[in-house]
mmCIF file of C-alpha atoms in Angstrom:
data_model
loop_
_atom_site.group_PDB
_atom_site.id
_atom_site.type_symbol
_atom_site.label_atom_id
_atom_site.label_comp_id
_atom_site.label_asym_id
_atom_site.label_seq_id
_atom_site.Cartn_x
_atom_site.Cartn_y
_atom_site.Cartn_z
ATOM 1 C CA UNK A 114 5.608 40.059 54.115
ATOM 2 C CA UNK A 115 3.163 37.768 52.445
ATOM 3 C CA UNK A 116 3.150 39.898 48.881
ATOM 4 C CA UNK A 117 7.468 39.623 49.248
ATOM 5 C CA UNK A 118 6.997 35.735 50.125
ATOM 6 C CA UNK A 119 4.621 35.494 46.983
ATOM 7 C CA UNK A 120 7.401 37.338 44.823
ATOM 8 C CA UNK A 121 9.843 35.227 46.301
ATOM 9 C CA UNK A 122 8.091 31.845 45.155
ATOM 10 C CA UNK A 123 7.086 32.977 41.913
ATOM 11 C CA UNK A 124 10.948 33.940 41.119
ATOM 12 C CA UNK A 125 11.889 30.509 42.558
ATOM 13 C CA UNK A 126 9.376 28.935 40.312
ATOM 14 C CA UNK A 127 10.635 30.808 37.267
ATOM 15 C CA UNK A 128 14.137 30.063 37.909
ATOM 16 C CA UNK A 129 13.268 26.140 38.349
ATOM 17 C CA UNK A 130 11.455 26.465 34.929
ATOM 18 C CA UNK A 131 14.653 27.595 33.917
ATOM 19 C CA UNK A 132 16.999 25.088 35.419
ATOM 20 C CA UNK A 133 14.505 22.127 34.421
ATOM 21 C CA UNK A 134 14.184 23.013 31.022
ATOM 22 C CA UNK A 135 18.183 23.294 30.396
ATOM 23 C CA UNK A 136 18.496 19.855 32.458
ATOM 24 C CA UNK A 137 16.035 18.433 30.012
ATOM 25 C CA UNK A 138 17.775 19.384 27.320
ATOM 26 C CA UNK A 139 21.105 18.088 28.513
ATOM 27 C CA UNK A 140 19.291 14.505 29.058
ATOM 28 C CA UNK A 141 17.625 14.877 25.449
ATOM 29 C CA UNK A 142 21.389 15.094 24.132
ATOM 30 C CA UNK A 143 22.648 12.395 26.531
ATOM 31 C CA UNK A 144 19.837 10.093 25.091
ATOM 32 C CA UNK A 145 20.523 11.140 21.799
ATOM 33 C CA UNK A 146 24.474 10.184 21.375
ATOM 34 C CA UNK A 147 23.693 6.776 23.378
ATOM 35 C CA UNK A 148 20.166 5.784 22.369
ATOM 36 C CA UNK A 149 19.502 6.811 18.820
ATOM 37 C CA UNK A 150 21.091 4.429 16.457
ATOM 38 C CA UNK A 151 24.290 6.268 16.981
ATOM 39 C CA UNK A 152 23.018 8.728 14.236
ATOM 40 C CA UNK A 153 25.866 10.530 14.348
ATOM 41 C CA UNK A 154 28.072 8.376 13.187
ATOM 42 C CA UNK A 155 29.129 8.206 9.212
ATOM 43 C CA UNK A 156 30.838 5.223 8.739
ATOM 44 C CA UNK A 157 27.612 3.242 7.498
ATOM 45 C CA UNK A 158 29.057 2.772 3.783
ATOM 46 C CA UNK A 159 28.643 -0.144 1.685
ATOM 47 C CA UNK A 160 30.725 -2.858 2.718
ATOM 48 C CA UNK A 161 33.909 -4.520 0.976
ATOM 49 C CA UNK A 162 32.156 -7.217 -0.469
ATOM 50 C CA UNK A 163 33.169 -9.827 -2.646
ATOM 51 C CA UNK A 164 31.889 -10.450 -6.637
ATOM 52 C CA UNK A 165 28.686 -12.429 -6.941
ATOM 53 C CA UNK A 166 29.511 -15.411 -8.866
ATOM 54 C CA UNK A 167 27.091 -14.389 -11.732
ATOM 55 C CA UNK A 168 26.213 -10.519 -12.310
ATOM 56 C CA UNK A 169 22.449 -10.071 -13.114
ATOM 57 C CA UNK A 170 20.729 -7.906 -15.551
ATOM 58 C CA UNK A 171 19.892 -4.235 -14.379
ATOM 59 C CA UNK A 172 17.538 -1.541 -15.785
ATOM 60 C CA UNK A 173 18.054 1.903 -14.648
ATOM 61 C CA UNK A 174 15.391 4.358 -14.308
ATOM 62 C CA UNK A 175 15.755 8.045 -14.281
ATOM 63 C CA UNK A 176 12.509 9.953 -14.222
ATOM 64 C CA UNK A 177 13.976 13.571 -15.145
ATOM 65 C CA UNK A 178 11.890 16.688 -16.013
ATOM 66 C CA UNK A 179 13.458 19.930 -17.028
ATOM 67 C CA UNK A 180 16.491 18.898 -16.314
ATOM 68 C CA UNK A 181 18.853 20.199 -18.992
ATOM 69 C CA UNK A 182 21.057 21.997 -16.804
ATOM 70 C CA UNK A 183 22.108 18.583 -14.895
ATOM 71 C CA UNK A 184 22.008 16.419 -17.134
ATOM 72 C CA UNK A 185 25.164 16.774 -19.086
ATOM 73 C CA UNK A 186 27.190 16.226 -15.632
ATOM 74 C CA UNK A 187 24.784 13.098 -14.665
ATOM 75 C CA UNK A 188 23.876 11.243 -17.667
ATOM 76 C CA UNK A 189 26.871 10.585 -19.030
ATOM 77 C CA UNK A 190 28.250 8.720 -15.601
ATOM 78 C CA UNK A 191 25.640 6.725 -15.909
ATOM 79 C CA UNK A 192 25.892 5.411 -19.620
ATOM 80 C CA UNK A 193 29.689 4.931 -18.663
ATOM 81 C CA UNK A 194 28.927 2.369 -15.932
ATOM 82 C CA UNK A 195 31.732 -0.564 -15.901
ATOM 83 C CA UNK A 196 29.002 -3.285 -15.112
ATOM 84 C CA UNK A 197 30.179 -6.545 -15.873
ATOM 85 C CA UNK A 198 26.174 -7.817 -16.441
ATOM 86 C CA UNK A 199 23.662 -6.601 -19.117
ATOM 87 C CA UNK A 200 22.566 -2.801 -18.484
ATOM 88 C CA UNK A 201 20.427 -0.540 -20.013
ATOM 89 C CA UNK A 202 19.041 3.110 -18.932
ATOM 90 C CA UNK A 203 15.744 4.216 -19.697
ATOM 91 C CA UNK A 204 15.444 8.081 -19.050
ATOM 92 C CA UNK A 205 11.512 9.211 -18.417
ATOM 93 C CA UNK A 206 11.232 13.000 -20.316
ATOM 94 C CA UNK A 207 8.120 14.059 -17.582
ATOM 95 C CA UNK A 208 6.565 16.650 -19.789
ATOM 96 C CA UNK A 209 9.809 19.134 -19.689
ATOM 97 C CA UNK A 210 10.041 22.269 -21.734
ATOM 98 C CA UNK A 211 13.762 22.502 -22.064
ATOM 99 C CA UNK A 212 14.479 19.863 -24.511
ATOM 100 C CA UNK A 213 15.388 17.053 -21.940
ATOM 101 C CA UNK A 214 14.614 14.342 -23.831
ATOM 102 C CA UNK A 215 16.701 15.389 -27.106
ATOM 103 C CA UNK A 216 19.641 16.608 -24.971
ATOM 104 C CA UNK A 217 19.780 12.856 -23.783
ATOM 105 C CA UNK A 218 19.617 11.124 -27.286
ATOM 106 C CA UNK A 219 22.670 13.526 -27.891
ATOM 107 C CA UNK A 220 24.427 12.930 -24.731
ATOM 108 C CA UNK A 221 24.128 9.266 -25.468
ATOM 109 C CA UNK A 222 25.436 9.435 -29.423
ATOM 110 C CA UNK A 223 28.125 11.433 -28.096
ATOM 111 C CA UNK A 224 29.177 9.560 -25.065
ATOM 112 C CA UNK A 225 28.382 5.526 -25.847
ATOM 113 C CA UNK A 226 27.899 3.272 -23.498
ATOM 114 C CA UNK A 227 25.275 1.784 -22.124
ATOM 115 C CA UNK A 228 21.791 1.428 -24.448
ATOM 116 C CA UNK A 229 19.510 4.585 -23.712
ATOM 117 C CA UNK A 230 15.998 4.586 -24.277
ATOM 118 C CA UNK A 231 14.216 7.855 -23.775
ATOM 119 C CA UNK A 232 10.319 7.254 -22.961
ATOM 120 C CA UNK A 233 7.323 9.868 -21.932
ATOM 121 C CA UNK A 234 4.366 8.696 -19.760
ATOM 122 C CA UNK A 235 2.126 11.981 -20.445
ATOM 123 C CA UNK A 236 0.453 14.067 -17.221
ATOM 124 C CA UNK A 237 0.163 11.823 -14.238
ATOM 125 C CA UNK A 238 -3.598 10.997 -13.576
ATOM 126 C CA UNK A 239 -5.314 12.023 -10.510
ATOM 127 C CA UNK A 240 -3.705 10.450 -7.177
ATOM 128 C CA UNK A 241 -0.284 10.343 -8.539
ATOM 129 C CA UNK A 242 2.589 12.409 -8.005
ATOM 130 C CA UNK A 243 4.619 13.563 -11.184
ATOM 131 C CA UNK A 244 7.929 11.827 -10.239
ATOM 132 C CA UNK A 245 6.434 8.271 -9.386
ATOM 133 C CA UNK A 246 4.198 8.347 -12.468
ATOM 134 C CA UNK A 247 7.236 8.859 -14.216
ATOM 135 C CA UNK A 248 8.948 6.088 -12.498
ATOM 136 C CA UNK A 249 6.261 3.893 -13.304
ATOM 137 C CA UNK A 250 6.458 4.189 -16.890
ATOM 138 C CA UNK A 251 10.198 3.974 -16.313
ATOM 139 C CA UNK A 252 9.450 0.523 -14.500
ATOM 140 C CA UNK A 253 7.199 -0.813 -17.371
ATOM 141 C CA UNK A 254 9.622 0.065 -20.017
ATOM 142 C CA UNK A 255 12.307 -2.127 -18.054
ATOM 143 C CA UNK A 256 9.935 -5.189 -17.626
ATOM 144 C CA UNK A 257 10.315 -5.879 -21.448
ATOM 145 C CA UNK A 258 13.797 -7.096 -20.593
ATOM 146 C CA UNK A 259 12.976 -8.780 -17.555
ATOM 147 C CA UNK A 260 15.732 -7.065 -15.120
ATOM 148 C CA UNK A 261 16.489 -8.872 -11.991
ATOM 149 C CA UNK A 262 17.414 -5.395 -10.291
ATOM 150 C CA UNK A 263 16.265 -1.734 -10.902
ATOM 151 C CA UNK A 264 18.296 0.812 -10.561
ATOM 152 C CA UNK A 265 16.033 3.930 -9.391
ATOM 153 C CA UNK A 266 18.249 6.849 -9.786
ATOM 154 C CA UNK A 267 17.556 11.029 -10.127
ATOM 155 C CA UNK A 268 18.484 12.771 -12.768
ATOM 156 C CA UNK A 269 20.960 15.216 -11.145
ATOM 157 C CA UNK A 270 23.059 12.326 -9.845
ATOM 158 C CA UNK A 271 26.046 11.473 -10.911
ATOM 159 C CA UNK A 272 27.867 8.269 -10.442
ATOM 160 C CA UNK A 273 31.189 7.026 -10.262
ATOM 161 C CA UNK A 274 32.178 4.109 -13.063
ATOM 162 C CA UNK A 275 31.890 1.781 -10.680
ATOM 163 C CA UNK A 276 29.253 2.614 -8.617
ATOM 164 C CA UNK A 277 26.487 0.025 -10.499
ATOM 165 C CA UNK A 278 29.002 -2.495 -9.935
ATOM 166 C CA UNK A 279 29.328 -1.914 -6.251
ATOM 167 C CA UNK A 280 25.939 -1.402 -5.303
ATOM 168 C CA UNK A 281 24.845 -4.625 -6.879
ATOM 169 C CA UNK A 282 27.637 -6.823 -5.209
ATOM 170 C CA UNK A 283 26.405 -5.570 -2.145
ATOM 171 C CA UNK A 284 22.884 -6.517 -2.707
ATOM 172 C CA UNK A 285 23.443 -9.566 -4.012
ATOM 173 C CA UNK A 286 26.080 -10.875 -1.592
ATOM 174 C CA UNK A 287 24.337 -9.454 1.170
ATOM 175 C CA UNK A 288 21.148 -10.525 0.289
ATOM 176 C CA UNK A 289 19.426 -7.154 0.390
ATOM 177 C CA UNK A 290 16.387 -6.881 -1.503
ATOM 178 C CA UNK A 291 17.208 -2.369 -1.167
ATOM 179 C CA UNK A 292 20.223 -0.809 -0.773
ATOM 180 C CA UNK A 293 20.142 3.037 -1.182
ATOM 181 C CA UNK A 294 22.701 5.605 -0.729
ATOM 182 C CA UNK A 295 22.357 9.010 0.766
ATOM 183 C CA UNK A 296 23.985 10.624 -2.313
ATOM 184 C CA UNK A 297 26.904 13.578 -0.981
ATOM 185 C CA UNK A 298 24.853 16.724 -1.660
ATOM 186 C CA UNK A 299 26.887 19.925 -3.234
ATOM 187 C CA UNK A 300 28.341 22.221 -0.631
ATOM 188 C CA UNK A 301 29.950 25.405 -2.362
ATOM 189 C CA UNK A 302 27.798 28.487 -1.609
ATOM 190 C CA UNK A 303 27.668 29.800 1.461
ATOM 191 C CA UNK A 304 24.179 28.768 2.539
ATOM 192 C CA UNK A 305 24.683 25.134 0.880
ATOM 193 C CA UNK A 306 27.664 25.009 3.344
ATOM 194 C CA UNK A 307 25.537 25.959 6.228
ATOM 195 C CA UNK A 308 22.281 24.057 5.319
ATOM 196 C CA UNK A 309 22.781 20.626 3.524
ATOM 197 C CA UNK A 310 25.515 18.507 6.147
ATOM 198 C CA UNK A 311 22.610 19.496 8.385
ATOM 199 C CA UNK A 312 20.167 17.943 6.462
ATOM 200 C CA UNK A 313 21.677 14.793 6.356
ATOM 201 C CA UNK A 314 22.289 14.943 9.918
ATOM 202 C CA UNK A 315 18.873 15.374 10.732
ATOM 203 C CA UNK A 316 17.659 12.631 8.280
ATOM 204 C CA UNK A 317 20.018 10.456 10.329
ATOM 205 C CA UNK A 318 18.488 11.457 13.342
ATOM 206 C CA UNK A 319 15.184 10.432 12.365
ATOM 207 C CA UNK A 320 16.061 7.045 10.600
ATOM 208 C CA UNK A 321 19.568 6.206 12.113
ATOM 209 C CA UNK A 322 21.067 4.128 9.240
ATOM 210 C CA UNK A 323 22.380 1.185 11.500
ATOM 211 C CA UNK A 324 18.579 0.704 12.747
ATOM 212 C CA UNK A 325 17.473 0.414 8.745
ATOM 213 C CA UNK A 326 19.373 -3.037 8.159
ATOM 214 C CA UNK A 327 18.124 -4.467 11.183
ATOM 215 C CA UNK A 328 15.283 -7.205 10.442
ATOM 216 C CA UNK A 329 12.257 -6.715 12.471
ATOM 217 C CA UNK A 330 13.006 -3.083 13.082
ATOM 218 C CA UNK A 331 10.407 -0.534 12.302
ATOM 219 C CA UNK A 332 12.812 1.630 11.094
ATOM 220 C CA UNK A 333 12.990 1.856 7.377
ATOM 221 C CA UNK A 334 14.266 4.959 4.713
ATOM 222 C CA UNK A 335 15.922 5.121 1.209
ATOM 223 C CA UNK A 336 17.434 7.861 0.005
ATOM 224 C CA UNK A 337 15.737 8.711 -3.475
ATOM 225 C CA UNK A 338 18.552 9.551 -5.885
ATOM 226 C CA UNK A 339 19.944 6.003 -4.941
ATOM 227 C CA UNK A 340 17.846 3.157 -4.913
ATOM 228 C CA UNK A 341 19.193 -0.361 -6.144
ATOM 229 C CA UNK A 342 15.602 -2.478 -5.978
ATOM 230 C CA UNK A 343 15.145 -6.225 -6.939
ATOM 231 C CA UNK A 344 12.449 -6.435 -9.355
ATOM 232 C CA UNK A 345 10.975 -9.352 -8.061
ATOM 233 C CA UNK A 346 10.711 -6.999 -4.032
ATOM 234 C CA UNK A 347 9.017 -4.319 -5.890
ATOM 235 C CA UNK A 348 6.042 -6.550 -7.626
ATOM 236 C CA UNK A 349 5.830 -7.985 -3.966
ATOM 237 C CA UNK A 350 5.531 -4.637 -2.624
ATOM 238 C CA UNK A 351 3.652 -2.904 -5.992
ATOM 239 C CA UNK A 352 6.207 -0.362 -6.382
ATOM 240 C CA UNK A 353 5.396 2.233 -7.191
ATOM 241 C CA UNK A 354 1.534 1.608 -7.401
ATOM 242 C CA UNK A 355 1.326 1.301 -3.654
ATOM 243 C CA UNK A 356 2.897 4.906 -3.011
ATOM 244 C CA UNK A 357 1.607 6.830 -5.745
ATOM 245 C CA UNK A 358 0.308 9.532 -3.623
ATOM 246 C CA UNK A 359 3.500 9.429 -1.639
ATOM 247 C CA UNK A 360 5.142 13.267 -1.022
ATOM 248 C CA UNK A 361 8.344 11.395 0.661
ATOM 249 C CA UNK A 362 8.356 8.745 -1.990
ATOM 250 C CA UNK A 363 11.987 7.309 -0.979
ATOM 251 C CA UNK A 364 10.830 6.563 2.581
ATOM 252 C CA UNK A 365 7.245 5.636 1.484
ATOM 253 C CA UNK A 366 9.308 2.941 -1.132
ATOM 254 C CA UNK A 367 11.300 1.706 1.686
ATOM 255 C CA UNK A 368 8.682 0.970 4.122
ATOM 256 C CA UNK A 369 6.728 -0.662 1.703
ATOM 257 C CA UNK A 370 9.658 -2.987 0.666
ATOM 258 C CA UNK A 371 10.150 -3.874 4.634
ATOM 259 C CA UNK A 372 6.503 -4.415 4.976
ATOM 260 C CA UNK A 373 6.377 -6.805 2.546
ATOM 261 C CA UNK A 374 9.280 -8.856 4.296
ATOM 262 C CA UNK A 375 12.381 -7.679 1.926
ATOM 263 C CA UNK A 376 15.698 -6.555 3.721
ATOM 264 C CA UNK A 377 16.706 -2.856 3.338
ATOM 265 C CA UNK A 378 19.908 -1.047 3.541
ATOM 266 C CA UNK A 379 20.795 2.366 3.725
ATOM 267 C CA UNK A 380 24.183 4.405 4.103
ATOM 268 C CA UNK A 381 26.394 7.494 2.839
ATOM 269 C CA UNK A 382 27.996 7.456 -0.397
ATOM 270 C CA UNK A 383 31.552 7.350 -1.366
ATOM 271 C CA UNK A 384 31.395 8.222 -5.086
ATOM 272 C CA UNK A 385 27.462 9.181 -6.099
ATOM 273 C CA UNK A 386 27.354 12.889 -5.876
ATOM 274 C CA UNK A 387 24.453 15.006 -6.726
ATOM 275 C CA UNK A 388 25.268 18.076 -9.103
ATOM 276 C CA UNK A 389 22.155 19.968 -8.422
ATOM 277 C CA UNK A 390 22.958 23.668 -7.258
ATOM 278 C CA UNK A 391 21.254 25.314 -4.471
ATOM 279 C CA UNK A 392 23.305 28.333 -4.345
ATOM 280 C CA UNK A 393 20.619 31.047 -2.561
ATOM 281 C CA UNK A 394 18.945 30.390 0.935
ATOM 282 C CA UNK A 395 15.773 30.497 -1.118
ATOM 283 C CA UNK A 396 16.974 27.630 -3.141
ATOM 284 C CA UNK A 397 17.124 25.277 -0.036
ATOM 285 C CA UNK A 398 13.999 26.846 1.581
ATOM 286 C CA UNK A 399 11.890 25.323 -0.941
ATOM 287 C CA UNK A 400 13.450 22.061 -1.367
ATOM 288 C CA UNK A 401 12.574 21.675 2.646
ATOM 289 C CA UNK A 402 9.871 23.124 3.041
ATOM 290 C CA UNK A 403 7.402 21.367 0.024
ATOM 291 C CA UNK A 404 7.457 17.900 2.116
ATOM 292 C CA UNK A 405 8.497 19.263 5.481
ATOM 293 C CA UNK A 406 4.727 19.272 6.429
ATOM 294 C CA UNK A 407 4.034 16.061 5.144
ATOM 295 C CA UNK A 408 6.859 14.500 7.002
ATOM 296 C CA UNK A 409 4.600 15.129 10.030
ATOM 297 C CA UNK A 410 1.201 14.014 8.257
ATOM 298 C CA UNK A 411 0.021 16.995 8.127
ATOM 299 C CA UNK A 412 -0.975 16.790 11.761
ATOM 300 C CA UNK A 413 -1.216 20.028 13.765
ATOM 301 C CA UNK A 414 -0.128 18.464 16.907
ATOM 302 C CA UNK A 415 2.963 16.941 15.292
ATOM 303 C CA UNK A 416 4.178 20.039 14.350
ATOM 304 C CA UNK A 417 3.531 21.965 17.658
ATOM 305 C CA UNK A 418 5.400 18.949 19.122
ATOM 306 C CA UNK A 419 7.928 19.124 16.701
ATOM 307 C CA UNK A 420 8.591 22.990 17.026
ATOM 308 C CA UNK A 421 8.677 22.089 20.630
ATOM 309 C CA UNK A 422 11.280 19.843 20.014
ATOM 310 C CA UNK A 423 13.600 21.475 17.888
ATOM 311 C CA UNK A 424 13.421 24.279 20.520
ATOM 312 C CA UNK A 425 14.251 22.188 23.428
ATOM 313 C CA UNK A 426 16.844 20.204 21.950
ATOM 314 C CA UNK A 427 19.022 22.930 19.493
ATOM 315 C CA UNK A 428 18.073 26.215 20.724
ATOM 316 C CA UNK A 429 17.688 25.813 24.806
ATOM 317 C CA UNK A 430 21.422 25.186 25.307
ATOM 318 C CA UNK A 431 22.916 28.159 23.419
ATOM 319 C CA UNK A 432 20.035 30.529 25.386
ATOM 320 C CA UNK A 433 20.812 28.509 28.913
ATOM 321 C CA UNK A 434 24.548 28.920 28.526
ATOM 322 C CA UNK A 435 23.823 32.827 27.913
ATOM 323 C CA UNK A 436 21.464 32.908 30.700
ATOM 324 C CA UNK A 437 23.399 31.132 33.373
ATOM 325 C CA UNK A 438 26.571 33.252 32.591
ATOM 326 C CA UNK A 439 24.308 36.708 32.718
ATOM 327 C CA UNK A 440 22.722 35.811 36.045
ATOM 328 C CA UNK A 441 25.314 33.949 37.640
ATOM 329 C CA UNK A 442 23.247 30.551 37.567
ATOM 330 C CA UNK A 443 26.163 28.097 37.511
ATOM 331 C CA UNK A 444 23.911 25.082 37.286
ATOM 332 C CA UNK A 445 21.704 26.733 34.127
ATOM 333 C CA UNK A 446 25.198 27.544 32.315
ATOM 334 C CA UNK A 447 26.894 24.180 32.618
ATOM 335 C CA UNK A 448 23.586 22.280 31.664
ATOM 336 C CA UNK A 449 23.412 24.163 28.940
ATOM 337 C CA UNK A 450 27.049 24.625 27.790
ATOM 338 C CA UNK A 451 27.090 20.543 28.454
ATOM 339 C CA UNK A 452 24.330 19.919 26.304
ATOM 340 C CA UNK A 453 25.900 22.424 23.383
ATOM 341 C CA UNK A 454 28.954 20.747 23.765
ATOM 342 C CA UNK A 455 27.419 17.115 22.981
ATOM 343 C CA UNK A 456 25.547 18.777 19.819
ATOM 344 C CA UNK A 457 28.403 20.635 17.992
ATOM 345 C CA UNK A 458 30.650 16.817 19.096
ATOM 346 C CA UNK A 459 27.988 14.894 16.925
ATOM 347 C CA UNK A 460 28.061 17.267 14.037
ATOM 348 C CA UNK A 461 31.723 17.061 13.327
ATOM 349 C CA UNK A 462 31.728 13.694 11.843
ATOM 350 C CA UNK A 463 29.229 14.746 9.244
ATOM 351 C CA UNK A 464 31.362 18.379 8.641
ATOM 352 C CA UNK A 465 34.252 16.155 8.115
ATOM 353 C CA UNK A 466 31.968 13.779 5.951
ATOM 354 C CA UNK A 467 31.246 16.791 3.679
ATOM 355 C CA UNK A 468 34.811 18.150 3.901
ATOM 356 C CA UNK A 469 33.736 21.168 5.694
ATOM 357 C CA UNK A 470 35.167 23.482 8.329
ATOM 358 C CA UNK A 471 34.923 22.557 12.014
ATOM 359 C CA UNK A 472 34.299 25.735 13.022
ATOM 360 C CA UNK A 473 30.696 25.179 11.740
ATOM 361 C CA UNK A 474 29.767 22.686 14.110
ATOM 362 C CA UNK A 475 28.957 24.855 16.601
ATOM 363 C CA UNK A 476 26.494 26.698 14.559
ATOM 364 C CA UNK A 477 24.167 24.092 14.363
ATOM 365 C CA UNK A 478 21.567 26.060 16.675
ATOM 366 C CA UNK A 479 21.316 28.545 13.886
ATOM 367 C CA UNK A 480 20.441 25.798 11.113
ATOM 368 C CA UNK A 481 17.818 24.097 13.318
ATOM 369 C CA UNK A 482 16.437 27.343 13.842
ATOM 370 C CA UNK A 483 15.998 27.509 9.968
ATOM 371 C CA UNK A 484 14.685 24.088 9.568
ATOM 372 C CA UNK A 485 12.207 25.223 12.383
ATOM 373 C CA UNK A 486 11.337 28.049 10.200
ATOM 374 C CA UNK A 487 11.070 26.374 6.984
ATOM 375 C CA UNK A 488 8.866 23.668 8.646
ATOM 376 C CA UNK A 489 6.559 26.249 9.572
ATOM 377 C CA UNK A 490 6.131 27.838 6.591
ATOM 378 C CA UNK A 491 5.723 24.533 4.965
ATOM 379 C CA UNK A 492 2.017 23.945 7.464
ATOM 380 C CA UNK A 493 1.422 27.548 6.536
ATOM 381 C CA UNK A 494 1.499 27.002 2.585
ATOM 382 C CA UNK A 495 -0.698 23.847 3.237
ATOM 383 C CA UNK A 496 -3.546 25.511 5.184
ATOM 384 C CA UNK A 497 -3.289 28.572 2.385
ATOM 385 C CA UNK A 498 -4.674 25.430 -0.011
ATOM 386 C CA UNK A 499 -2.023 26.294 -2.641
ATOM 387 C CA UNK A 500 -0.846 23.006 -3.358
ATOM 388 C CA UNK A 501 2.764 22.356 -4.676
ATOM 389 C CA UNK A 502 4.336 23.565 -7.725
ATOM 390 C CA UNK A 503 7.593 21.919 -8.925
ATOM 391 C CA UNK A 504 8.798 22.882 -12.414
ATOM 392 C CA UNK A 505 6.235 24.425 -13.970
ATOM 393 C CA UNK A 506 3.241 21.547 -12.575
ATOM 394 C CA UNK A 507 1.060 22.613 -9.714
ATOM 395 C CA UNK A 508 -1.348 20.485 -7.935
ATOM 396 C CA UNK A 509 -4.587 21.355 -6.207
ATOM 397 C CA UNK A 510 -4.414 19.355 -3.448
ATOM 398 C CA UNK A 511 -1.381 20.113 -0.598
ATOM 399 C CA UNK A 512 -1.618 16.801 0.018
ATOM 400 C CA UNK A 513 0.229 15.619 -3.202
ATOM 401 C CA UNK A 514 2.726 17.900 -2.980
ATOM 402 C CA UNK A 515 5.736 16.735 -4.872
ATOM 403 C CA UNK A 516 9.117 15.775 -3.672
ATOM 404 C CA UNK A 517 11.776 16.063 -6.489
ATOM 405 C CA UNK A 518 15.051 17.570 -5.197
#
């Protein structure tokens, strides 16, 4: 009797653990739905503001390293900006081996438009990531023109002809020191369709866009592909020197500006697109894993917490539904099914924004599992001491890994 009692109690404890895990996952999703800044909504776009009384001068800074494959699609879009004020483009050829600088000159001669200056910063000194060293050089060249605003944009970003006009209008009439748009990433290959919308979804979950613009809120982030920054705000925040070693430079930049009293805004882009392809899972894996552990500040406790959190939030719901149905436990099945339903429903707006089929929404646990593996792999690479390699440049110290997507 005593043995049977122990076995029964052990079975009860195991069942209770399964029930509480499923209920905990459902509770997490209820909180994410209502308490995380409505992160799942995709309606944070540039507001329809009026045009300013005068159009300030703008210098566009484009760091570029071995970007000859994407430059023909992106650079002409910058040169063709329909901007009423004075604007100039500074492309920084960061030690390219594929003729990026020469191609930029040829594109400028062919397409015309805004004036283009091509500079080269040389190899970055210790303590600087390559991209931020290039940005520093570009800002240095731009300062000679005394611009009121700087547009920091990546070499793979294509802008609609009125992009700069809209960014400046939003910043000027809205009183923002930094206005950033999350460029619409490419979603053409099978892996891009599965992984890319989730990338933006997870980013918004970490940094709810609505909270970023709230003065006094601690949430700060930007999207490095498209950042319009007041020049005086950059000086106050000591950009880029203050973030010279940052792995995730766009988030670090936004934090520095907000810490300096700046008013910042981030939203989804309508007509700003990344033209960089990620056709294979390997390409997307590299994009995520080279900075994922840096996001966790190279902290093993944060890594463990993140892995556990991803498992409870994204993997438990379908598992609980399956276990509940298989064992006839209605409570577990209901909690798991409702959590999975909430997860699916919150992902639908992002899929619509990316114009993807809605049947991808229930597959979010699969994508989350891939991101879990990418995060663990990022930590493994860090502790193996391999450093970060990007476009032929290797950093000996893992904590200076580069985020140059």
